[in-house]
Amino acid sequence: MEGVEYRAWDPRRSKLGAMVLKKFEIPLKKDSRVLYLGAATGTTVSHVSDIVSEGAVYAVEFSARSMRDFLGLADRRKNIHPILADAGRPESYAHLVGPVDVIFQDVAQPNQAEIAAKNAGLFLKKDGLLMLSIKARSIDTAASPKQVFKNEVKKLEEAFEPKFEILNARELAPYHEDHLGLIAKIKGSE
Ligand SMILES: C[S@@+](CC[C@H](N)C(=O)[O-])C[C@H]1O[C@@H](n2cnc3c(N)ncnc32)[C@H](O)[C@@H]1O
């Protein structure tokens, strides 16, 4: 179609792209406000930015090297707000981010359940959703991925405040081996 730009989206380079192909119901709307944790150089953030064309993406990354590449992209798109910070210390960017509809987290860290809870506690709206990618090997290289996923789900459900209720969870293979994608809401919320 004339005047329309089509962009390739590689599910092997994007957990969100893999979640689309694994038939998750993706809760992103054109006016959604999204907190994206683990922006890297912005591959997936650029697709989120396309979808939430009238919303905003607050994109947190703690690697200065990745952020440098990401800034070029962020400069060209008005709805991307790059934040160089540690997602484990959300109070450090609380003055930049208001309430959000969705937290998308892809940080591949052993303490990712705690990171998700801290950010949800500060920013996720009552009816908001967490989208999370869990990489088994970044948590435990000895245990089986299935066991790691089970433990991480339990942590999300019980270990921190707020606690989450898992709405959907599926492995992201063959696009990402030993990764689990999940969508959750704050327990007790609508
Ligand atoms: C798997 S990559 C993310 C890929 C990206 N989501 C994409 O699809 O284009 C994980 C990223 O999270 C970042 N990261 C890990 N821990 C972090 C933390 N505590 N705070 C902010 N960024 C973090 C890493 O530097 C890395 O760039």
PDB file of C-alpha atoms and ligand atoms in Angstrom:
ATOM      1  CA  MET A   1       0.000   0.000   0.000  1.00  0.00           C
ATOM      2  CA  GLU A   2       1.328   3.432  -0.879  1.00  0.00           C
ATOM      3  CA  GLY A   3       2.635   5.489   2.039  1.00  0.00           C
ATOM      4  CA  VAL A   4       2.722   2.481   4.360  1.00  0.00           C
ATOM      5  CA  GLU A   5       6.012   1.143   5.676  1.00  0.00           C
ATOM      6  CA  TYR A   6       6.288  -2.634   6.245  1.00  0.00           C
ATOM      7  CA  ARG A   7       8.996  -3.791   8.650  1.00  0.00           C
ATOM      8  CA  ALA A   8      10.302  -7.336   9.050  1.00  0.00           C
ATOM      9  CA  TRP A   9       9.950  -8.742  12.586  1.00  0.00           C
ATOM     10  CA  ASP A  10      12.267 -11.665  13.317  1.00  0.00           C
ATOM     11  CA  PRO A  11      10.849 -13.914  16.113  1.00  0.00           C
ATOM     12  CA  ARG A  12      14.334 -15.328  16.711  1.00  0.00           C
ATOM     13  CA  ARG A  13      15.603 -11.874  17.645  1.00  0.00           C
ATOM     14  CA  SER A  14      12.583 -10.804  19.659  1.00  0.00           C
ATOM     15  CA  LYS A  15      10.806 -12.558  22.550  1.00  0.00           C
ATOM     16  CA  LEU A  16       7.722 -10.473  21.841  1.00  0.00           C
ATOM     17  CA  GLY A  17       7.785 -11.537  18.186  1.00  0.00           C
ATOM     18  CA  ALA A  18       8.014 -15.169  19.354  1.00  0.00           C
ATOM     19  CA  MET A  19       5.075 -14.587  21.740  1.00  0.00           C
ATOM     20  CA  VAL A  20       2.985 -13.361  18.808  1.00  0.00           C
ATOM     21  CA  LEU A  21       3.727 -16.571  16.871  1.00  0.00           C
ATOM     22  CA  LYS A  22       3.091 -18.696  19.977  1.00  0.00           C
ATOM     23  CA  LYS A  23      -0.439 -17.220  19.972  1.00  0.00           C
ATOM     24  CA  PHE A  24      -0.285 -15.188  23.171  1.00  0.00           C
ATOM     25  CA  GLU A  25      -2.981 -12.551  23.314  1.00  0.00           C
ATOM     26  CA  ILE A  26      -0.755  -9.468  23.160  1.00  0.00           C
ATOM     27  CA  PRO A  27      -2.198  -6.706  25.363  1.00  0.00           C
ATOM     28  CA  LEU A  28      -0.697  -3.770  23.448  1.00  0.00           C
ATOM     29  CA  LYS A  29      -3.044  -1.138  22.018  1.00  0.00           C
ATOM     30  CA  LYS A  30      -2.291   1.968  20.032  1.00  0.00           C
ATOM     31  CA  ASP A  31      -2.618   4.197  23.097  1.00  0.00           C
ATOM     32  CA  SER A  32      -0.865   1.866  25.599  1.00  0.00           C
ATOM     33  CA  ARG A  33       1.828   3.175  27.910  1.00  0.00           C
ATOM     34  CA  VAL A  34       4.554   0.559  28.216  1.00  0.00           C
ATOM     35  CA  LEU A  35       7.512   0.196  30.553  1.00  0.00           C
ATOM     36  CA  TYR A  36      10.086  -1.919  28.689  1.00  0.00           C
ATOM     37  CA  LEU A  37      12.872  -3.386  30.857  1.00  0.00           C
ATOM     38  CA  GLY A  38      15.992  -4.612  29.030  1.00  0.00           C
ATOM     39  CA  ALA A  39      15.857  -2.499  25.871  1.00  0.00           C
ATOM     40  CA  ALA A  40      19.322  -3.571  24.565  1.00  0.00           C
ATOM     41  CA  THR A  41      19.816  -1.758  21.223  1.00  0.00           C
ATOM     42  CA  GLY A  42      16.072  -1.406  20.704  1.00  0.00           C
ATOM     43  CA  THR A  43      15.157  -4.209  18.273  1.00  0.00           C
ATOM     44  CA  THR A  44      11.897  -5.119  20.007  1.00  0.00           C
ATOM     45  CA  VAL A  45      11.301  -1.649  21.416  1.00  0.00           C
ATOM     46  CA  SER A  46      11.026  -0.396  17.812  1.00  0.00           C
ATOM     47  CA  HIS A  47       8.162  -2.861  17.171  1.00  0.00           C
ATOM     48  CA  VAL A  48       6.421  -1.904  20.413  1.00  0.00           C
ATOM     49  CA  SER A  49       6.787   1.726  19.364  1.00  0.00           C
ATOM     50  CA  ASP A  50       5.065   0.891  16.041  1.00  0.00           C
ATOM     51  CA  ILE A  51       2.127  -0.741  17.848  1.00  0.00           C
ATOM     52  CA  VAL A  52       1.615   1.920  20.531  1.00  0.00           C
ATOM     53  CA  SER A  53       1.673   4.713  17.967  1.00  0.00           C
ATOM     54  CA  GLU A  54      -0.389   7.052  20.172  1.00  0.00           C
ATOM     55  CA  GLY A  55       1.070   5.808  23.456  1.00  0.00           C
ATOM     56  CA  ALA A  56       4.553   5.721  24.931  1.00  0.00           C
ATOM     57  CA  VAL A  57       7.409   3.290  25.565  1.00  0.00           C
ATOM     58  CA  TYR A  58       9.669   3.968  28.550  1.00  0.00           C
ATOM     59  CA  ALA A  59      12.682   1.831  27.715  1.00  0.00           C
ATOM     60  CA  VAL A  60      15.184   0.992  30.465  1.00  0.00           C
ATOM     61  CA  GLU A  61      18.658  -0.386  29.742  1.00  0.00           C
ATOM     62  CA  PHE A  62      21.715  -0.399  32.022  1.00  0.00           C
ATOM     63  CA  SER A  63      24.425  -1.048  29.440  1.00  0.00           C
ATOM     64  CA  ALA A  64      25.839   2.279  28.260  1.00  0.00           C
ATOM     65  CA  ARG A  65      27.208   0.570  25.143  1.00  0.00           C
ATOM     66  CA  SER A  66      23.752  -0.736  24.098  1.00  0.00           C
ATOM     67  CA  MET A  67      22.130   2.544  25.056  1.00  0.00           C
ATOM     68  CA  ARG A  68      24.468   4.435  22.717  1.00  0.00           C
ATOM     69  CA  ASP A  69      23.172   2.449  19.715  1.00  0.00           C
ATOM     70  CA  PHE A  70      19.610   2.644  21.006  1.00  0.00           C
ATOM     71  CA  LEU A  71      19.664   6.449  21.230  1.00  0.00           C
ATOM     72  CA  GLY A  72      19.800   6.826  17.432  1.00  0.00           C
ATOM     73  CA  LEU A  73      16.502   4.948  17.163  1.00  0.00           C
ATOM     74  CA  ALA A  74      14.940   6.769  20.108  1.00  0.00           C
ATOM     75  CA  ASP A  75      15.841  10.115  18.512  1.00  0.00           C
ATOM     76  CA  ARG A  76      13.800   9.291  15.430  1.00  0.00           C
ATOM     77  CA  ARG A  77      10.667   8.163  17.318  1.00  0.00           C
ATOM     78  CA  LYS A  78       8.724  10.548  19.469  1.00  0.00           C
ATOM     79  CA  ASN A  79       7.006   7.847  21.575  1.00  0.00           C
ATOM     80  CA  ILE A  80      10.234   6.178  22.806  1.00  0.00           C
ATOM     81  CA  HIS A  81      11.700   7.492  26.060  1.00  0.00           C
ATOM     82  CA  PRO A  82      15.124   5.912  26.703  1.00  0.00           C
ATOM     83  CA  ILE A  83      16.291   5.570  30.312  1.00  0.00           C
ATOM     84  CA  LEU A  84      19.835   4.538  31.233  1.00  0.00           C
ATOM     85  CA  ALA A  85      19.256   2.842  34.587  1.00  0.00           C
ATOM     86  CA  ASP A  86      19.234  -0.412  36.537  1.00  0.00           C
ATOM     87  CA  ALA A  87      15.766  -1.997  36.332  1.00  0.00           C
ATOM     88  CA  GLY A  88      16.418  -3.388  39.824  1.00  0.00           C
ATOM     89  CA  ARG A  89      16.323   0.185  41.172  1.00  0.00           C
ATOM     90  CA  PRO A  90      13.065   1.552  39.756  1.00  0.00           C
ATOM     91  CA  GLU A  91      12.950   4.382  42.288  1.00  0.00           C
ATOM     92  CA  SER A  92      15.865   5.920  40.327  1.00  0.00           C
ATOM     93  CA  TYR A  93      13.565   6.522  37.327  1.00  0.00           C
ATOM     94  CA  ALA A  94      10.245   6.981  39.128  1.00  0.00           C
ATOM     95  CA  HIS A  95      10.306  10.703  38.254  1.00  0.00           C
ATOM     96  CA  LEU A  96      10.383   9.832  34.526  1.00  0.00           C
ATOM     97  CA  VAL A  97       7.708   7.123  34.325  1.00  0.00           C
ATOM     98  CA  GLY A  98       4.049   7.401  35.320  1.00  0.00           C
ATOM     99  CA  PRO A  99       1.444   4.623  35.581  1.00  0.00           C
ATOM    100  CA  VAL A 100       1.722   2.094  32.731  1.00  0.00           C
ATOM    101  CA  ASP A 101      -0.666  -0.414  31.121  1.00  0.00           C
ATOM    102  CA  VAL A 102       2.013  -3.002  30.382  1.00  0.00           C
ATOM    103  CA  ILE A 103       5.446  -3.888  31.724  1.00  0.00           C
ATOM    104  CA  PHE A 104       7.468  -5.899  29.223  1.00  0.00           C
ATOM    105  CA  GLN A 105      10.554  -7.419  30.830  1.00  0.00           C
ATOM    106  CA  ASP A 106      13.412  -9.176  29.037  1.00  0.00           C
ATOM    107  CA  VAL A 107      16.458  -8.704  31.271  1.00  0.00           C
ATOM    108  CA  ALA A 108      17.713 -12.317  31.550  1.00  0.00           C
ATOM    109  CA  GLN A 109      18.732 -11.919  35.208  1.00  0.00           C
ATOM    110  CA  PRO A 110      18.554 -14.350  38.161  1.00  0.00           C
ATOM    111  CA  ASN A 111      16.567 -11.802  40.217  1.00  0.00           C
ATOM    112  CA  GLN A 112      14.044 -11.079  37.476  1.00  0.00           C
ATOM    113  CA  ALA A 113      10.978 -11.989  39.570  1.00  0.00           C
ATOM    114  CA  GLU A 114      12.016  -9.409  42.155  1.00  0.00           C
ATOM    115  CA  ILE A 115      12.687  -6.826  39.416  1.00  0.00           C
ATOM    116  CA  ALA A 116       9.207  -7.450  37.991  1.00  0.00           C
ATOM    117  CA  ALA A 117       7.536  -7.035  41.392  1.00  0.00           C
ATOM    118  CA  LYS A 118       9.434  -3.835  42.238  1.00  0.00           C
ATOM    119  CA  ASN A 119       8.506  -2.222  38.919  1.00  0.00           C
ATOM    120  CA  ALA A 120       4.901  -3.435  39.028  1.00  0.00           C
ATOM    121  CA  GLY A 121       4.540  -2.053  42.557  1.00  0.00           C
ATOM    122  CA  LEU A 122       5.650   1.397  41.427  1.00  0.00           C
ATOM    123  CA  PHE A 123       4.222   1.675  37.918  1.00  0.00           C
ATOM    124  CA  LEU A 124       1.710  -0.992  36.854  1.00  0.00           C
ATOM    125  CA  LYS A 125      -1.926   0.168  36.783  1.00  0.00           C
ATOM    126  CA  LYS A 126      -4.406  -1.991  38.730  1.00  0.00           C
ATOM    127  CA  ASP A 127      -5.696  -3.524  35.502  1.00  0.00           C
ATOM    128  CA  GLY A 128      -2.238  -3.574  33.874  1.00  0.00           C
ATOM    129  CA  LEU A 129      -0.331  -6.643  32.686  1.00  0.00           C
ATOM    130  CA  LEU A 130       3.203  -7.964  33.018  1.00  0.00           C
ATOM    131  CA  MET A 131       4.778  -9.650  29.993  1.00  0.00           C
ATOM    132  CA  LEU A 132       7.900 -11.512  30.958  1.00  0.00           C
ATOM    133  CA  SER A 133      10.525 -13.600  29.209  1.00  0.00           C
ATOM    134  CA  ILE A 134      12.414 -16.060  31.423  1.00  0.00           C
ATOM    135  CA  LYS A 135      15.711 -17.453  30.180  1.00  0.00           C
ATOM    136  CA  ALA A 136      16.414 -20.682  32.102  1.00  0.00           C
ATOM    137  CA  ARG A 137      20.201 -20.540  31.701  1.00  0.00           C
ATOM    138  CA  SER A 138      20.515 -17.057  33.142  1.00  0.00           C
ATOM    139  CA  ILE A 139      19.006 -18.383  36.381  1.00  0.00           C
ATOM    140  CA  ASP A 140      20.425 -21.883  36.816  1.00  0.00           C
ATOM    141  CA  THR A 141      22.647 -23.804  34.408  1.00  0.00           C
ATOM    142  CA  ALA A 142      22.451 -27.076  36.364  1.00  0.00           C
ATOM    143  CA  ALA A 143      18.677 -27.460  36.824  1.00  0.00           C
ATOM    144  CA  SER A 144      16.360 -28.477  33.989  1.00  0.00           C
ATOM    145  CA  PRO A 145      14.647 -25.543  32.244  1.00  0.00           C
ATOM    146  CA  LYS A 146      11.232 -26.907  33.281  1.00  0.00           C
ATOM    147  CA  GLN A 147      12.277 -26.881  36.950  1.00  0.00           C
ATOM    148  CA  VAL A 148      13.673 -23.352  36.612  1.00  0.00           C
ATOM    149  CA  PHE A 149      10.409 -22.146  35.047  1.00  0.00           C
ATOM    150  CA  LYS A 150       8.407 -23.765  37.854  1.00  0.00           C
ATOM    151  CA  ASN A 151      10.545 -22.078  40.511  1.00  0.00           C
ATOM    152  CA  GLU A 152      10.328 -18.683  38.798  1.00  0.00           C
ATOM    153  CA  VAL A 153       6.555 -18.910  38.480  1.00  0.00           C
ATOM    154  CA  LYS A 154       6.334 -19.738  42.184  1.00  0.00           C
ATOM    155  CA  LYS A 155       8.497 -16.721  43.011  1.00  0.00           C
ATOM    156  CA  LEU A 156       6.239 -14.476  40.921  1.00  0.00           C
ATOM    157  CA  GLU A 157       3.182 -15.913  42.669  1.00  0.00           C
ATOM    158  CA  GLU A 158       4.482 -15.846  46.247  1.00  0.00           C
ATOM    159  CA  ALA A 159       7.902 -14.367  46.946  1.00  0.00           C
ATOM    160  CA  PHE A 160       7.528 -10.590  46.541  1.00  0.00           C
ATOM    161  CA  GLU A 161       5.016  -7.774  46.755  1.00  0.00           C
ATOM    162  CA  PRO A 162       2.939  -7.337  44.733  1.00  0.00           C
ATOM    163  CA  LYS A 163       2.270 -11.012  44.006  1.00  0.00           C
ATOM    164  CA  PHE A 164       1.263 -12.031  40.502  1.00  0.00           C
ATOM    165  CA  GLU A 165      -1.360 -14.336  39.045  1.00  0.00           C
ATOM    166  CA  ILE A 166      -0.112 -16.027  35.862  1.00  0.00           C
ATOM    167  CA  LEU A 167      -2.639 -15.759  33.035  1.00  0.00           C
ATOM    168  CA  ASN A 168      -0.721 -17.570  30.321  1.00  0.00           C
ATOM    169  CA  ALA A 169       2.707 -19.218  30.046  1.00  0.00           C
ATOM    170  CA  ARG A 170       4.281 -20.982  27.074  1.00  0.00           C
ATOM    171  CA  GLU A 171       7.771 -21.986  26.075  1.00  0.00           C
ATOM    172  CA  LEU A 172       9.169 -19.880  23.239  1.00  0.00           C
ATOM    173  CA  ALA A 173      10.922 -22.738  21.380  1.00  0.00           C
ATOM    174  CA  PRO A 174      11.724 -23.125  18.516  1.00  0.00           C
ATOM    175  CA  TYR A 175      12.337 -19.355  18.311  1.00  0.00           C
ATOM    176  CA  HIS A 176      14.157 -19.155  21.671  1.00  0.00           C
ATOM    177  CA  GLU A 177      15.277 -22.428  23.248  1.00  0.00           C
ATOM    178  CA  ASP A 178      14.828 -22.807  27.015  1.00  0.00           C
ATOM    179  CA  HIS A 179      12.851 -19.582  27.365  1.00  0.00           C
ATOM    180  CA  LEU A 180       9.398 -19.222  28.896  1.00  0.00           C
ATOM    181  CA  GLY A 181       7.094 -16.364  27.923  1.00  0.00           C
ATOM    182  CA  LEU A 182       4.357 -15.406  30.324  1.00  0.00           C
ATOM    183  CA  ILE A 183       1.639 -12.858  30.927  1.00  0.00           C
ATOM    184  CA  ALA A 184       0.532 -12.068  34.462  1.00  0.00           C
ATOM    185  CA  LYS A 185      -1.565  -9.601  36.402  1.00  0.00           C
ATOM    186  CA  ILE A 186      -1.253  -8.363  39.953  1.00  0.00           C
ATOM    187  CA  LYS A 187      -3.027 -10.866  42.216  1.00  0.00           C
ATOM    188  CA  GLY A 188      -6.430  -9.654  43.292  1.00  0.00           C
ATOM    189  CA  SER A 189      -6.676  -6.994  40.559  1.00  0.00           C
ATOM    190  CA  GLU A 190      -9.480  -6.937  37.967  1.00  0.00           C
TER     191      GLU A 190
HETATM  192  C1  LIG B   1      18.059 -10.409  26.206  1.00  0.00           C
HETATM  193  S1  LIG B   1      18.618  -8.768  26.111  1.00  0.00           S
HETATM  194  C2  LIG B   1      17.185  -7.856  25.613  1.00  0.00           C
HETATM  195  C3  LIG B   1      16.852  -7.918  24.145  1.00  0.00           C
HETATM  196  C4  LIG B   1      15.737  -6.948  23.789  1.00  0.00           C
HETATM  197  N1  LIG B   1      14.620  -7.088  24.702  1.00  0.00           N
HETATM  198  C5  LIG B   1      15.213  -7.130  22.380  1.00  0.00           C
HETATM  199  O1  LIG B   1      14.359  -8.002  22.153  1.00  0.00           O
HETATM  200  O2  LIG B   1      15.651  -6.378  21.496  1.00  0.00           O
HETATM  201  C6  LIG B   1      18.715  -8.324  27.807  1.00  0.00           C
HETATM  202  C7  LIG B   1      19.083  -6.858  28.020  1.00  0.00           C
HETATM  203  O3  LIG B   1      18.764  -6.527  29.371  1.00  0.00           O
HETATM  204  C8  LIG B   1      19.755  -5.666  29.861  1.00  0.00           C
HETATM  205  N2  LIG B   1      19.699  -5.746  31.330  1.00  0.00           N
HETATM  206  C9  LIG B   1      20.005  -6.830  32.110  1.00  0.00           C
HETATM  207  N3  LIG B   1      19.818  -6.536  33.404  1.00  0.00           N
HETATM  208  C10 LIG B   1      19.371  -5.261  33.450  1.00  0.00           C
HETATM  209  C11 LIG B   1      19.008  -4.408  34.517  1.00  0.00           C
HETATM  210  N4  LIG B   1      19.053  -4.813  35.792  1.00  0.00           N
HETATM  211  N5  LIG B   1      18.614  -3.151  34.212  1.00  0.00           N
HETATM  212  C12 LIG B   1      18.540  -2.728  32.933  1.00  0.00           C
HETATM  213  N6  LIG B   1      18.883  -3.490  31.872  1.00  0.00           N
HETATM  214  C13 LIG B   1      19.297  -4.757  32.141  1.00  0.00           C
HETATM  215  C14 LIG B   1      21.052  -6.204  29.264  1.00  0.00           C
HETATM  216  O4  LIG B   1      22.071  -5.221  29.260  1.00  0.00           O
HETATM  217  C15 LIG B   1      20.579  -6.581  27.852  1.00  0.00           C
HETATM  218  O5  LIG B   1      20.746  -5.511  26.960  1.00  0.00           O
END
